[in-house]
mmCIF file of C-alpha atoms in Angstrom:
data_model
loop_
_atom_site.group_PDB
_atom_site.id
_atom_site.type_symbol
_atom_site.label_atom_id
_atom_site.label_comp_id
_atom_site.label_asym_id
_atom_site.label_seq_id
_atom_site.Cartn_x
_atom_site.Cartn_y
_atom_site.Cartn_z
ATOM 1 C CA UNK U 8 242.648 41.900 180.627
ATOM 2 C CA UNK U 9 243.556 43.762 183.572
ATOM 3 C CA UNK U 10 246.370 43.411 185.737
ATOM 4 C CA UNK U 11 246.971 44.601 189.676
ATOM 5 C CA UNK U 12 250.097 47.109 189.386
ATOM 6 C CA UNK U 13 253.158 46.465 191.253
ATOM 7 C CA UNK U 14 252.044 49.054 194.181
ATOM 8 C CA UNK U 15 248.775 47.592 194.112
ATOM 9 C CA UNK U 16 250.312 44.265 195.161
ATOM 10 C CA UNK U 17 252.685 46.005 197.491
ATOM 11 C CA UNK U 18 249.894 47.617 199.650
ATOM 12 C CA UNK U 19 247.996 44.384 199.331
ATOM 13 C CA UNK U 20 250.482 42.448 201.028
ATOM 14 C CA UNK U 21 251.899 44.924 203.484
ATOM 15 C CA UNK U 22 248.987 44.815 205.980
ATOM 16 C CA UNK U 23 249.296 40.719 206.484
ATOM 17 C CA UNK U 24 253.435 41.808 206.861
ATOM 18 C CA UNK U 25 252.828 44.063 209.636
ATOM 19 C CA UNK U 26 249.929 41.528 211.100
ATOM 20 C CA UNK U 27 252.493 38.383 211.251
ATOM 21 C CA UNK U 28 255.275 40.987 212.539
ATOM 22 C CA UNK U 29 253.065 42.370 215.168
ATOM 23 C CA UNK U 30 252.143 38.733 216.418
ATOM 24 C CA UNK U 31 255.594 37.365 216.020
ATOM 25 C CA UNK U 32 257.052 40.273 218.233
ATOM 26 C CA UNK U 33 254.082 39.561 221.144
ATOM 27 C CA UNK U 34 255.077 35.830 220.729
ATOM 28 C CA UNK U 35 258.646 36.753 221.705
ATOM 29 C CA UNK U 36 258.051 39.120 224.611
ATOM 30 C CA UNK U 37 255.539 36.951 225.887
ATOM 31 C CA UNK U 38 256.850 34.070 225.287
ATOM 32 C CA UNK U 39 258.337 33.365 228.974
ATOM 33 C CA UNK U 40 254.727 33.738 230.050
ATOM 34 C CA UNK U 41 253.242 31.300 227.581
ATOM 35 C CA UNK U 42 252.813 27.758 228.457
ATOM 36 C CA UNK U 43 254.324 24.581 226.239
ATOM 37 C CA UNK U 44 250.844 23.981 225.529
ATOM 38 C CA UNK U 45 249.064 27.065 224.172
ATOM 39 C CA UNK U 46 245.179 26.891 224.319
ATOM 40 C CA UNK U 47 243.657 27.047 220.642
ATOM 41 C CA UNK U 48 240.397 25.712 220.995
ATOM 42 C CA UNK U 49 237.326 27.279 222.801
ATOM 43 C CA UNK U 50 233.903 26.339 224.252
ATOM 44 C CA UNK U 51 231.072 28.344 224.333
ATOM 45 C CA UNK U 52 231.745 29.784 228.087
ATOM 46 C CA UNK U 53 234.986 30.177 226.682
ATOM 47 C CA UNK U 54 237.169 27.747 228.612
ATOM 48 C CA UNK U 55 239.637 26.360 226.973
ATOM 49 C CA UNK U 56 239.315 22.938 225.591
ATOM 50 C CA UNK U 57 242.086 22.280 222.530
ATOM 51 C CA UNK U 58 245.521 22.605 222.855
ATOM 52 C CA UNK U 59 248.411 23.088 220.298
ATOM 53 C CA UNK U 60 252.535 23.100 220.836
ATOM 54 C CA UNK U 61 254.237 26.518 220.638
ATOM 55 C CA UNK U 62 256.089 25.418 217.386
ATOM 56 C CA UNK U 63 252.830 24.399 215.887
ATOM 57 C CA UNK U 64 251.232 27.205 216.762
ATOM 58 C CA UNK U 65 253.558 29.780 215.236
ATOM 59 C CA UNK U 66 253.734 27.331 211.795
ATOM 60 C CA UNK U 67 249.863 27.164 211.528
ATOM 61 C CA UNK U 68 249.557 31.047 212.347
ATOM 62 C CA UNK U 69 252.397 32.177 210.026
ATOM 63 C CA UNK U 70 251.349 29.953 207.395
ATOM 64 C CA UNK U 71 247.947 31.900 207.923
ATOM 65 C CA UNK U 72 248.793 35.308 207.226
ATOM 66 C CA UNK U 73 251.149 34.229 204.144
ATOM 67 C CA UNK U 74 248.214 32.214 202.721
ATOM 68 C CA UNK U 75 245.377 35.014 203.463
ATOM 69 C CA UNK U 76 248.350 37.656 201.662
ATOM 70 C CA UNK U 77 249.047 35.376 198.697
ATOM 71 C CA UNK U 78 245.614 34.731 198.385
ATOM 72 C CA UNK U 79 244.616 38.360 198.158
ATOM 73 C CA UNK U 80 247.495 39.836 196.446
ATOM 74 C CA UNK U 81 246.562 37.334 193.748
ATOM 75 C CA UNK U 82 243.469 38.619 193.480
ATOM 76 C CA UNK U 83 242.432 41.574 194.288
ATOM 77 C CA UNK U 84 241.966 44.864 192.602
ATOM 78 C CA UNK U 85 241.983 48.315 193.638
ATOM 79 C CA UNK U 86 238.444 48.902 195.170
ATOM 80 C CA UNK U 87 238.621 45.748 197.297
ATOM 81 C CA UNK U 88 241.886 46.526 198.683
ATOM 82 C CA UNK U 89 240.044 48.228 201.739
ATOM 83 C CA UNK U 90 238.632 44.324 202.500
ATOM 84 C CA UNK U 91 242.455 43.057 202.267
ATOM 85 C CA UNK U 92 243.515 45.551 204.842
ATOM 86 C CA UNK U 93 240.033 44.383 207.299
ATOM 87 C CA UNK U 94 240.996 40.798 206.818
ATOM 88 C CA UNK U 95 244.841 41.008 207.967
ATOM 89 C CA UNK U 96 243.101 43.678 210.724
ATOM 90 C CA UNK U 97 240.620 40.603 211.785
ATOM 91 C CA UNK U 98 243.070 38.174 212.033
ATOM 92 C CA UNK U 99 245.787 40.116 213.792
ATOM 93 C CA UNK U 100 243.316 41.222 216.371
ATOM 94 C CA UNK U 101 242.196 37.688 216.911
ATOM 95 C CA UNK U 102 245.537 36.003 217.269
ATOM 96 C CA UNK U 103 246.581 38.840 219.410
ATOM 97 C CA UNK U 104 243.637 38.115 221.886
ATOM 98 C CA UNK U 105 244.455 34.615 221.729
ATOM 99 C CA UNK U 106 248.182 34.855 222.773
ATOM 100 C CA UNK U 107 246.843 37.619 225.744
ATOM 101 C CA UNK U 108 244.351 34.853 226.744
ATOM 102 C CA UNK U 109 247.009 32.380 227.202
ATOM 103 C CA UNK U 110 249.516 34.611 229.424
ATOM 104 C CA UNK U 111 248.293 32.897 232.612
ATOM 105 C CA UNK U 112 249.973 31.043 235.580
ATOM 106 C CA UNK U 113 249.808 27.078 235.218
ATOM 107 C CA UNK U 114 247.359 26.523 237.467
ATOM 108 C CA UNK U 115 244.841 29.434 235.982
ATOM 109 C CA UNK U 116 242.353 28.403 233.389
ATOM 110 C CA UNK U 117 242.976 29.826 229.703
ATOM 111 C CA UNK U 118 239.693 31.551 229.340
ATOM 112 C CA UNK U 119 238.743 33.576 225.773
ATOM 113 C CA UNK U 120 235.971 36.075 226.263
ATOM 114 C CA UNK U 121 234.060 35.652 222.792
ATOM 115 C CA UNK U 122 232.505 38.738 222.752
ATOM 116 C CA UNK U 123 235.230 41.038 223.863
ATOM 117 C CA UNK U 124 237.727 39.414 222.135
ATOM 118 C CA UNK U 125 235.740 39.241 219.164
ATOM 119 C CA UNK U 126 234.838 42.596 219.266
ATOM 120 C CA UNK U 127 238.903 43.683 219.878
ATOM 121 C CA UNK U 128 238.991 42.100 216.797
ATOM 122 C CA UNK U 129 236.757 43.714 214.527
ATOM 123 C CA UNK U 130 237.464 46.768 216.009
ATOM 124 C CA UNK U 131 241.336 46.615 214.117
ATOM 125 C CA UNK U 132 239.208 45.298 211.261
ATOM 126 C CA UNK U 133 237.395 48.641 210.933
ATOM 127 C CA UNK U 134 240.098 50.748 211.802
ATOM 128 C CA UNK U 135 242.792 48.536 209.284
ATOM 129 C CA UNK U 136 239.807 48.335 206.599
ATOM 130 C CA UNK U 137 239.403 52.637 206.866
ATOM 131 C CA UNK U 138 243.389 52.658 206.376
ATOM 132 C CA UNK U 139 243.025 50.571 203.350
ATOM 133 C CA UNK U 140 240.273 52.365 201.936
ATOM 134 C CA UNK U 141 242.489 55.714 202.140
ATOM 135 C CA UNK U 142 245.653 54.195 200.922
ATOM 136 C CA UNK U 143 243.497 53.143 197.434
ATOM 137 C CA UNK U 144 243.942 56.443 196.220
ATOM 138 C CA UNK U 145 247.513 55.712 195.897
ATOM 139 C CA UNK U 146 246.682 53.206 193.386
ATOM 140 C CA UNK U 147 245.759 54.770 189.948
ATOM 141 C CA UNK U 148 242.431 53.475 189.039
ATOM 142 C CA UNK U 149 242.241 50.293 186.169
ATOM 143 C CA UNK U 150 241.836 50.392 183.188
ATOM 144 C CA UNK U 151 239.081 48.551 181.039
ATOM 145 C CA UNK U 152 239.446 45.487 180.269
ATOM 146 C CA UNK U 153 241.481 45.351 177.079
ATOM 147 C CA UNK U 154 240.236 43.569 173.648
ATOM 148 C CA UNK U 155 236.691 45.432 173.748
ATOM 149 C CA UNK U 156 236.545 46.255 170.181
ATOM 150 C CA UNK U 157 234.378 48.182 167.813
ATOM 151 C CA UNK U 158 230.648 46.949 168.247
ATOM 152 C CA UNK U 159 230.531 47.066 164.566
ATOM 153 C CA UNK U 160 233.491 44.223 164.377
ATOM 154 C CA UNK U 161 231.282 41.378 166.489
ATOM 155 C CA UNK U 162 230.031 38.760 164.288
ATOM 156 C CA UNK U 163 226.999 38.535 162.644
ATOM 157 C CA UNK U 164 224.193 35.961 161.929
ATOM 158 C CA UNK U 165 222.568 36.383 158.324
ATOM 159 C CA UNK U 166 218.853 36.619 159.082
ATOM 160 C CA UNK U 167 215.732 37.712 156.637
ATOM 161 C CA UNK U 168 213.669 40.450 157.051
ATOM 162 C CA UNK U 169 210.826 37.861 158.652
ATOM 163 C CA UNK U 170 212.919 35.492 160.180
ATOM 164 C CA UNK U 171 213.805 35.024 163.753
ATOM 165 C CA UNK U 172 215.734 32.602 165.446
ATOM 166 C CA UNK U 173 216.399 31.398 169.315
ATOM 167 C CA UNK U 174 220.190 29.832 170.593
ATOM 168 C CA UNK U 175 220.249 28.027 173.746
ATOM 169 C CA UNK U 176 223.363 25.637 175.282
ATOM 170 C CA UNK U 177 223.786 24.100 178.967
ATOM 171 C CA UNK U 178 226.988 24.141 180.508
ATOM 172 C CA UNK U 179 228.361 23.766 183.702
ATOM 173 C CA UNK U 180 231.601 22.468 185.923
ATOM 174 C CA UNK U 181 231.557 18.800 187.333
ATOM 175 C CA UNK U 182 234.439 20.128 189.705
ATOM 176 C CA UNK U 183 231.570 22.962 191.258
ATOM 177 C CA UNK U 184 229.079 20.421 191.095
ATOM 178 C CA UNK U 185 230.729 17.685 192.865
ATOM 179 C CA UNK U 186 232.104 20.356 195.728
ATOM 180 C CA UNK U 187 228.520 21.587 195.890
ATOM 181 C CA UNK U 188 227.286 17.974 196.306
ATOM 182 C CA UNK U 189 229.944 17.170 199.472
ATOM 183 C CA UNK U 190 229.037 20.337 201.262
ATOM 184 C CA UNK U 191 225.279 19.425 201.209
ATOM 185 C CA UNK U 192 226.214 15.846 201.940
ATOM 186 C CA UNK U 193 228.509 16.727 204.641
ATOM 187 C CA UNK U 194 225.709 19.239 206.375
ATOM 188 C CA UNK U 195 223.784 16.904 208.045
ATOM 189 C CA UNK U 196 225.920 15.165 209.025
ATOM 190 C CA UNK U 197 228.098 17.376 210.730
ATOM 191 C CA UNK U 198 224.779 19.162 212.455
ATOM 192 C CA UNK U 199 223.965 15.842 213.935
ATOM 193 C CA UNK U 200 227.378 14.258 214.777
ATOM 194 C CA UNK U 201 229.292 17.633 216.292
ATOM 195 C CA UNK U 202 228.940 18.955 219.249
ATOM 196 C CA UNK U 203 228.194 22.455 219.195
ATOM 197 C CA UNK U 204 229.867 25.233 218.570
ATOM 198 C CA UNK U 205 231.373 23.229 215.489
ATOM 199 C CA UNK U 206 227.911 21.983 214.358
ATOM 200 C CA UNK U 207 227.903 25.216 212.912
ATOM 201 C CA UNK U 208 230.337 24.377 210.146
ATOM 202 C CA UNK U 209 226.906 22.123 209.216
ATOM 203 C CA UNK U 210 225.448 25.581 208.458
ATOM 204 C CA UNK U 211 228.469 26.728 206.572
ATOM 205 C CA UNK U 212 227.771 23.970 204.229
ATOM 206 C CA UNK U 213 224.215 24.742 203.714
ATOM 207 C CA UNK U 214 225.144 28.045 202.334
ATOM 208 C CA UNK U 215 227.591 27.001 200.111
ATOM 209 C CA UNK U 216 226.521 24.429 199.145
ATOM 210 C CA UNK U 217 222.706 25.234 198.064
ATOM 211 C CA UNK U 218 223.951 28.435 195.777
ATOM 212 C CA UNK U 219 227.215 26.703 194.658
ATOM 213 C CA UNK U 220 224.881 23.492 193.382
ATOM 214 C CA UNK U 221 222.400 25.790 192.018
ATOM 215 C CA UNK U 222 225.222 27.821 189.388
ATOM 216 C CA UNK U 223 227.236 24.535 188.570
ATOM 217 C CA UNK U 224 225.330 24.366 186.028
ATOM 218 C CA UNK U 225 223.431 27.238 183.894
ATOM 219 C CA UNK U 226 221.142 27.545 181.043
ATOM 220 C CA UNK U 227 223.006 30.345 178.350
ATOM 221 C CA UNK U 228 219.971 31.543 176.119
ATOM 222 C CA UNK U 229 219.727 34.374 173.487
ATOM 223 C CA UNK U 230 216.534 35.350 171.814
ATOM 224 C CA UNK U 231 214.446 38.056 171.050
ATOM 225 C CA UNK U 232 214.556 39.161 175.038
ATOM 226 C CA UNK U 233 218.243 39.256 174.795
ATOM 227 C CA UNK U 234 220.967 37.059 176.599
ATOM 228 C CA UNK U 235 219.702 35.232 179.785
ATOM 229 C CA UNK U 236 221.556 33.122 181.926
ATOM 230 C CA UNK U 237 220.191 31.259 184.742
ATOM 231 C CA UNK U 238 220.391 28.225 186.688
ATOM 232 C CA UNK U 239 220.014 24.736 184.801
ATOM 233 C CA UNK U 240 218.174 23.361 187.595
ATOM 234 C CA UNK U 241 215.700 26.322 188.649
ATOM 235 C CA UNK U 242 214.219 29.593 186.660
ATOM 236 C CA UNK U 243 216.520 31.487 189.724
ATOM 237 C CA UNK U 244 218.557 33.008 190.108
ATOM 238 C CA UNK U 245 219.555 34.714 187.070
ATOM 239 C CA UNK U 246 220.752 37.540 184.893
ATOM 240 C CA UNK U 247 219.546 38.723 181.807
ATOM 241 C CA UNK U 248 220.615 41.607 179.604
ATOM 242 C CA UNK U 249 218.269 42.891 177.507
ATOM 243 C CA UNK U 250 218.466 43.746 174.133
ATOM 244 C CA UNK U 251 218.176 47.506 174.795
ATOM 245 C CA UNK U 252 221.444 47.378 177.072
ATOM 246 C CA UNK U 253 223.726 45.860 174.550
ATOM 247 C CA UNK U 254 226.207 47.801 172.833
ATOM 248 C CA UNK U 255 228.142 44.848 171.175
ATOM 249 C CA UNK U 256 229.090 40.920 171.738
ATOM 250 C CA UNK U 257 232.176 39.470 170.834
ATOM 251 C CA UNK U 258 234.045 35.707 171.579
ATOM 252 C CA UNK U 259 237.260 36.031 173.665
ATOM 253 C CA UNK U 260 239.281 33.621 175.660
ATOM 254 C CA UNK U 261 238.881 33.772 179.529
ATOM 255 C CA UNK U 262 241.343 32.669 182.100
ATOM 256 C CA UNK U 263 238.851 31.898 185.001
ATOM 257 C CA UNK U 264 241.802 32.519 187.902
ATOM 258 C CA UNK U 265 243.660 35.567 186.153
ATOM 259 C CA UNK U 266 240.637 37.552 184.678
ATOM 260 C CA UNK U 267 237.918 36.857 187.136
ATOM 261 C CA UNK U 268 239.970 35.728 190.201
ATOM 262 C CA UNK U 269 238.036 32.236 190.509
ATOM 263 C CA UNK U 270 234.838 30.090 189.490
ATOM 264 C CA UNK U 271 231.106 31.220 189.921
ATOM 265 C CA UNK U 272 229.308 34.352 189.463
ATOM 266 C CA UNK U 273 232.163 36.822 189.893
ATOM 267 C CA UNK U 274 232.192 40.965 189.737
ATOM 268 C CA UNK U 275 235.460 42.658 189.337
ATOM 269 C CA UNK U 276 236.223 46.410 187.609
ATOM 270 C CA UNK U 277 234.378 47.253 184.770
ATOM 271 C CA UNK U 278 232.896 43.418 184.282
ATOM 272 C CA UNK U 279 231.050 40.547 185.974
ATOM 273 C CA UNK U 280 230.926 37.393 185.190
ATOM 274 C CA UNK U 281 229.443 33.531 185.080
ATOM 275 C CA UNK U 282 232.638 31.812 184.870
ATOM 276 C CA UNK U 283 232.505 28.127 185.188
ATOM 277 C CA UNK U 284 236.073 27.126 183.651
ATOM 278 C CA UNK U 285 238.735 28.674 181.278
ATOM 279 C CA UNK U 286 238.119 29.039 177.962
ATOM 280 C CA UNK U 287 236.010 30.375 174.901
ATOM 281 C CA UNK U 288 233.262 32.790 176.430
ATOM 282 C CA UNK U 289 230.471 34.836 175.382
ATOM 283 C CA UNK U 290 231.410 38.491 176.039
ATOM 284 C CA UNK U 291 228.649 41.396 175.760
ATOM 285 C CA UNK U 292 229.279 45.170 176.425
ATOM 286 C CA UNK U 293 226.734 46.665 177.782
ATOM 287 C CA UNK U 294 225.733 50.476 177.987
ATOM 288 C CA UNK U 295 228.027 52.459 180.148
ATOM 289 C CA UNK U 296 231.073 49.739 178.940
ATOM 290 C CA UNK U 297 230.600 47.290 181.342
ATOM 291 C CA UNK U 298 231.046 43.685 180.128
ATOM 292 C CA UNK U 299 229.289 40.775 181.238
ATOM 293 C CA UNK U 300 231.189 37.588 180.171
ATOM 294 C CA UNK U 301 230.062 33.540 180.536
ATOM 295 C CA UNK U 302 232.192 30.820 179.909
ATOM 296 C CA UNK U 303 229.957 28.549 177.421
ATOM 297 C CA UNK U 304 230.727 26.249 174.012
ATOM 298 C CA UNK U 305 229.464 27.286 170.239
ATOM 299 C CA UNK U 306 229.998 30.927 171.657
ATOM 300 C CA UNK U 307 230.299 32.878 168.130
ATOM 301 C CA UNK U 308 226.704 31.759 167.536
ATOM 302 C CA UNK U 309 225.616 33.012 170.431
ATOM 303 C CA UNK U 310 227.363 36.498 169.626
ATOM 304 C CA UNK U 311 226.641 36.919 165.833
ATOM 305 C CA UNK U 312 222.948 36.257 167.093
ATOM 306 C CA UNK U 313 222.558 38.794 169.379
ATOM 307 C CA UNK U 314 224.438 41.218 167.449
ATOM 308 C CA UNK U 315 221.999 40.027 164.971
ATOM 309 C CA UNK U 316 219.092 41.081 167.059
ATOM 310 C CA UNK U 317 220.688 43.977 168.785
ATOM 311 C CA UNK U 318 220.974 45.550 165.586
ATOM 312 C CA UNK U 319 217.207 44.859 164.682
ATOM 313 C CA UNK U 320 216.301 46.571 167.977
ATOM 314 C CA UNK U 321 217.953 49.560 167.063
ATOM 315 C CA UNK U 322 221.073 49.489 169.261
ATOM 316 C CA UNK U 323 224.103 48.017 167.370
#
């Protein structure tokens, strides 16, 4: 399995470092000219209508950049590193706007300029995302995925010269499913309850929840197509690899955090993935050594099988 180098982790974490020390310096020069009361919260015109304390403020926003840089440094691998670099970029930029928006006498209204400010914002973005994206070549590039042996070494599944045979096994994640269910739940809701702007959150759910219900549970099915994996409630989405593009399958153990970074469909280097918990999964190398791996039970069947077939088609 692959692991981010130390210098990979280093550069990671050094643009959400210079973000918070950036904003933490600003806080302290301006800090005469901030109110008690900074203004957090936004309407559409951009008049300020949510207010938090100054000690709040700098808790919530440091604990912001340490979350977004343990969150990525935990994660990420060498040719997303240029996204780290946009995100700490983003949220710099915003907070930066948002302290400049407050410097105002008492009696002046704390106004935030959406699309300026917005736009400051993804400007750093784009400008921290191109520094990122240069700094990558410091970072040697990663190695495959270890334990991808011999094709010739995957199981096998004795079958005569007239016989055929078809494996097929649900499985899913009540965790995913029951997340997927509250978002949708909680979309309606919030859409007809919330004022707007924050009735968008309504939408939010919507789009994670109609995918994220949709791939808690999958169908895992290999046959004389090859290995096809789709949604247990609908024929889509879905990915199948046909028996032309396999080189080899093999059973291996998957960490869902530490090998593929979380739950769901997932891409990282050299592999992609429909991980749905930790555990015994269904591994197949496909032509150019890229692996496609899904978590899912009996999963030595499923591999001698399409080794099985594989080999009838001419490929393993």
């Amino acid at each position: 399995m692959n692991r981010a180098t130390p210098r990979l982790r280093a550069l990671v974490a050094l643009p959400f470092v210079l973000a918070l020390a950036v904003h933490l310096l600003l806080f302290a020069r301006w800090r005469d000219e901030l109110p008690a009361e900074l203004a957090t919260h936004f309407s559409v015109g951009g008049e300020a209508d949510g207010w938090t304390g100054r000690t709040a403020y700098i808790v919530v926003s440091t604990a912001l950049f340490l979350g977004l840089a343990a969150g990525w440094t935990a994660f990420v691998r060498r040719r997303y590193l240029w996204a780290a670099w946009a995100t700490a970029g983003f949220a710099g930029g915003l907070l930066v706007q948002l302290l400049r928006a407050n410097r105002v006498d008492e009696f002046e209204v704390q106004v935030f300029s959406p699309g300026m400010d917005l736009g400051v914002a993804l400007a750093v973005a784009a400008v921290a995302g191109g520094a990122g994206w240069a700094l990558g070549s410091l970072v040697p590039e990663e190695p495959p995925a270890a334990g991808r042996g011999p094709a010739a070494a995957g199981p096998r599944l004795p079958l005569g010269s007239g016989e055929t045979a078809r494996w097929s096994k649900d499985t899913g994640s009540r965790t995913l499913t029951v997340l997927a269910a509250l978002a949708l739940a909680a979309a309606p809701v919030t859409l007809l309850v919330v004022s707007w702007p924050d009735a968008l959150l309504g939408l939010l759910g919507l789009v994670i929840g109609v995918p994220g219900l949709a791939l808690a549970r999958v169908r895992v099915t290999v046959d004389r197509h090859g290995l096809t994996v789709r949604s247990a409630l609908a024929s889509r989405p879905r990915v199948r690899v046909p028996l032309d593009g396999v080189e080899g399958a093999s059973v291996r153990e998957i960490d869902a955090v530490t090998d593929f970074g979380g739950w769901g469909y997932r891409v990282r280097a050299h592999r992609t993935g429909v991980v749905l918990r930790s555990g015994e999964a269904l591994v197949v190398r496909r032509d150019g050594g890229r692996e496609f791996a899904v978590t899912v039970p009996d999963a030595r069947t499923a591999a001698a099988l399409l080794n099985t077939l594989a080999e009838r088609h001419g490929k393993v």
